[in-house]
mmCIF file of C-alpha atoms in Angstrom:
data_model
loop_
_atom_site.group_PDB
_atom_site.id
_atom_site.type_symbol
_atom_site.label_atom_id
_atom_site.label_comp_id
_atom_site.label_asym_id
_atom_site.label_seq_id
_atom_site.Cartn_x
_atom_site.Cartn_y
_atom_site.Cartn_z
ATOM 1 C CA UNK A 94 32.501 7.282 23.212
ATOM 2 C CA UNK A 95 30.883 4.341 21.390
ATOM 3 C CA UNK A 96 27.622 5.098 23.192
ATOM 4 C CA UNK A 97 27.625 8.697 21.900
ATOM 5 C CA UNK A 98 28.339 7.535 18.346
ATOM 6 C CA UNK A 99 25.501 5.000 18.478
ATOM 7 C CA UNK A 100 23.100 7.671 19.739
ATOM 8 C CA UNK A 101 24.205 10.115 17.056
ATOM 9 C CA UNK A 102 23.866 7.486 14.324
ATOM 10 C CA UNK A 103 20.419 6.469 15.612
ATOM 11 C CA UNK A 104 19.255 10.080 15.616
ATOM 12 C CA UNK A 105 20.428 10.589 12.031
ATOM 13 C CA UNK A 106 18.782 7.378 10.827
ATOM 14 C CA UNK A 107 15.531 8.208 12.626
ATOM 15 C CA UNK A 108 15.361 11.770 11.295
ATOM 16 C CA UNK A 109 16.198 10.580 7.779
ATOM 17 C CA UNK A 110 13.516 7.880 7.941
ATOM 18 C CA UNK A 111 10.949 10.380 9.237
ATOM 19 C CA UNK A 112 11.556 12.540 6.157
ATOM 20 C CA UNK A 113 11.293 9.665 3.661
ATOM 21 C CA UNK A 114 7.518 9.290 3.968
ATOM 22 C CA UNK A 115 6.021 12.630 3.010
ATOM 23 C CA UNK A 116 2.440 13.416 3.940
ATOM 24 C CA UNK A 117 0.545 14.053 0.667
ATOM 25 C CA UNK A 118 -0.965 17.505 0.120
ATOM 26 C CA UNK A 119 -4.389 15.868 -0.347
ATOM 27 C CA UNK A 120 -4.200 14.500 3.213
ATOM 28 C CA UNK A 121 -3.183 17.885 4.613
ATOM 29 C CA UNK A 122 -6.006 19.584 2.703
ATOM 30 C CA UNK A 123 -8.554 17.128 4.138
ATOM 31 C CA UNK A 124 -7.271 17.848 7.624
ATOM 32 C CA UNK A 125 -7.314 21.629 7.100
ATOM 33 C CA UNK A 126 -10.911 21.437 5.869
ATOM 34 C CA UNK A 127 -12.023 19.306 8.831
ATOM 35 C CA UNK A 128 -10.061 21.184 11.516
ATOM 36 C CA UNK A 129 -9.451 24.736 10.230
ATOM 37 C CA UNK A 130 -8.743 26.113 13.728
ATOM 38 C CA UNK A 131 -6.199 23.440 14.722
ATOM 39 C CA UNK A 132 -3.006 24.618 16.405
ATOM 40 C CA UNK A 133 0.358 22.955 17.105
ATOM 41 C CA UNK A 134 -0.084 20.559 14.178
ATOM 42 C CA UNK A 135 2.476 17.723 14.005
ATOM 43 C CA UNK A 136 2.339 15.164 11.166
ATOM 44 C CA UNK A 137 3.717 11.614 11.140
ATOM 45 C CA UNK A 138 3.767 10.051 7.695
ATOM 46 C CA UNK A 139 3.105 6.373 7.113
ATOM 47 C CA UNK A 140 2.698 4.023 4.171
ATOM 48 C CA UNK A 141 -1.072 3.594 4.355
ATOM 49 C CA UNK A 142 -2.117 6.002 7.102
ATOM 50 C CA UNK A 143 -0.937 9.437 8.167
ATOM 51 C CA UNK A 144 -1.300 10.605 11.760
ATOM 52 C CA UNK A 145 -1.592 14.183 12.918
ATOM 53 C CA UNK A 146 -1.460 15.424 16.500
ATOM 54 C CA UNK A 147 -2.942 18.845 17.167
ATOM 55 C CA UNK A 148 -4.662 21.117 19.646
ATOM 56 C CA UNK A 149 -8.139 22.536 19.278
ATOM 57 C CA UNK A 150 -9.561 24.830 21.956
ATOM 58 C CA UNK A 151 -6.782 23.796 24.397
ATOM 59 C CA UNK A 152 -7.605 20.096 23.997
ATOM 60 C CA UNK A 153 -5.197 17.570 22.435
ATOM 61 C CA UNK A 154 -6.309 15.357 19.543
ATOM 62 C CA UNK A 155 -4.815 12.720 17.273
ATOM 63 C CA UNK A 156 -6.368 12.015 13.877
ATOM 64 C CA UNK A 157 -5.562 9.482 11.167
ATOM 65 C CA UNK A 158 -6.141 9.773 7.438
ATOM 66 C CA UNK A 159 -5.662 7.339 4.573
ATOM 67 C CA UNK A 160 -3.100 8.110 1.895
ATOM 68 C CA UNK A 161 -6.056 9.260 -0.267
ATOM 69 C CA UNK A 162 -7.047 11.910 2.279
ATOM 70 C CA UNK A 163 -10.017 10.064 3.781
ATOM 71 C CA UNK A 164 -10.508 10.650 7.488
ATOM 72 C CA UNK A 165 -10.240 7.417 9.484
ATOM 73 C CA UNK A 166 -10.620 8.485 13.137
ATOM 74 C CA UNK A 167 -9.862 11.131 15.751
ATOM 75 C CA UNK A 168 -8.878 10.351 19.340
ATOM 76 C CA UNK A 169 -9.069 12.617 22.362
ATOM 77 C CA UNK A 170 -8.853 12.093 26.100
ATOM 78 C CA UNK A 171 -12.117 12.576 27.990
ATOM 79 C CA UNK A 172 -13.261 12.323 31.581
ATOM 80 C CA UNK A 173 -15.078 9.139 32.594
ATOM 81 C CA UNK A 174 -18.227 11.216 33.220
ATOM 82 C CA UNK A 175 -18.080 12.462 29.609
ATOM 83 C CA UNK A 176 -18.357 8.918 28.203
ATOM 84 C CA UNK A 177 -21.794 7.878 26.928
ATOM 85 C CA UNK A 178 -24.031 6.518 29.690
ATOM 86 C CA UNK A 179 -24.171 3.141 27.902
ATOM 87 C CA UNK A 180 -20.373 2.836 28.178
ATOM 88 C CA UNK A 181 -20.383 3.921 31.822
ATOM 89 C CA UNK A 182 -23.094 1.393 32.686
ATOM 90 C CA UNK A 183 -21.338 -1.408 30.798
ATOM 91 C CA UNK A 184 -18.069 -0.648 32.569
ATOM 92 C CA UNK A 185 -19.906 -0.603 35.918
ATOM 93 C CA UNK A 186 -21.236 -4.089 35.189
ATOM 94 C CA UNK A 187 -17.872 -5.464 34.013
ATOM 95 C CA UNK A 188 -15.254 -7.492 35.867
ATOM 96 C CA UNK A 189 -13.094 -4.348 35.908
ATOM 97 C CA UNK A 190 -15.456 -2.067 37.844
ATOM 98 C CA UNK A 191 -13.223 -2.193 40.945
ATOM 99 C CA UNK A 192 -10.043 -1.409 39.000
ATOM 100 C CA UNK A 193 -8.669 2.140 38.979
ATOM 101 C CA UNK A 194 -9.580 4.093 35.849
ATOM 102 C CA UNK A 195 -6.362 5.719 34.564
ATOM 103 C CA UNK A 196 -7.556 7.278 31.287
ATOM 104 C CA UNK A 197 -10.527 7.416 28.952
ATOM 105 C CA UNK A 198 -10.311 8.054 25.224
ATOM 106 C CA UNK A 199 -13.064 8.870 22.762
ATOM 107 C CA UNK A 200 -12.441 7.631 19.214
ATOM 108 C CA UNK A 201 -14.653 9.468 16.730
ATOM 109 C CA UNK A 202 -15.171 7.898 13.315
ATOM 110 C CA UNK A 203 -16.886 9.000 10.092
ATOM 111 C CA UNK A 204 -20.042 7.095 11.084
ATOM 112 C CA UNK A 205 -21.066 8.080 14.632
ATOM 113 C CA UNK A 206 -22.458 4.597 15.279
ATOM 114 C CA UNK A 207 -18.921 3.248 14.735
ATOM 115 C CA UNK A 208 -17.404 5.454 17.468
ATOM 116 C CA UNK A 209 -15.337 3.641 20.070
ATOM 117 C CA UNK A 210 -14.286 4.336 23.614
ATOM 118 C CA UNK A 211 -11.153 3.184 25.454
ATOM 119 C CA UNK A 212 -11.029 2.907 29.204
ATOM 120 C CA UNK A 213 -7.552 2.208 30.532
ATOM 121 C CA UNK A 214 -7.692 0.500 33.922
ATOM 122 C CA UNK A 215 -5.104 -0.666 36.421
ATOM 123 C CA UNK A 216 -5.342 -3.160 39.262
ATOM 124 C CA UNK A 217 -1.632 -3.186 40.161
ATOM 125 C CA UNK A 218 1.683 -1.968 38.789
ATOM 126 C CA UNK A 219 1.821 -4.926 36.389
ATOM 127 C CA UNK A 220 -1.870 -5.642 35.880
ATOM 128 C CA UNK A 221 -3.239 -3.092 33.400
ATOM 129 C CA UNK A 222 -5.848 -3.380 30.641
ATOM 130 C CA UNK A 223 -7.208 -1.342 27.766
ATOM 131 C CA UNK A 224 -10.941 -1.921 27.476
ATOM 132 C CA UNK A 225 -12.615 -1.133 24.155
ATOM 133 C CA UNK A 226 -16.319 -0.331 24.007
ATOM 134 C CA UNK A 227 -18.498 0.291 20.957
ATOM 135 C CA UNK A 228 -20.989 3.164 20.608
ATOM 136 C CA UNK A 229 -23.730 1.035 22.185
ATOM 137 C CA UNK A 230 -21.605 0.401 25.271
ATOM 138 C CA UNK A 231 -20.658 -3.191 24.483
ATOM 139 C CA UNK A 232 -17.231 -4.216 25.808
ATOM 140 C CA UNK A 233 -15.810 -6.001 22.776
ATOM 141 C CA UNK A 234 -12.077 -6.192 23.431
ATOM 142 C CA UNK A 235 -9.732 -6.424 26.404
ATOM 143 C CA UNK A 236 -6.063 -5.725 25.710
ATOM 144 C CA UNK A 237 -3.107 -6.063 28.050
ATOM 145 C CA UNK A 238 -1.236 -2.858 28.637
ATOM 146 C CA UNK A 239 2.313 -2.191 29.803
#
């Protein structure tokens, strides 16, 4: 019985917290202007950034905006072959080239030269990494993943 009460209380607190941070209309207007054909739009409000998940042409995206409505970035899953050749070549020359590629993510930013690419690789059940590449294909960060 205690377990059910804790779950119920947690659900109420979570749903109440989710409603405390309202996404400003300015942010929603910026999104609507940038992605007028977006479907299945789901907002998550934050203090400094607001995140929206949506579908566009049957593809899933996640975008972030500042509280002032400025677009920060949009992420979407892509196939390894869809990554820029510079990223593919850099990955092929990295220490992780023999690891299994689990996912690839394109991160579009307001300046195309600032775009980033994530390649999530796995060597074993406990040995996983998130590799971050810049638009020129340079591997600039290696993060541990769970």
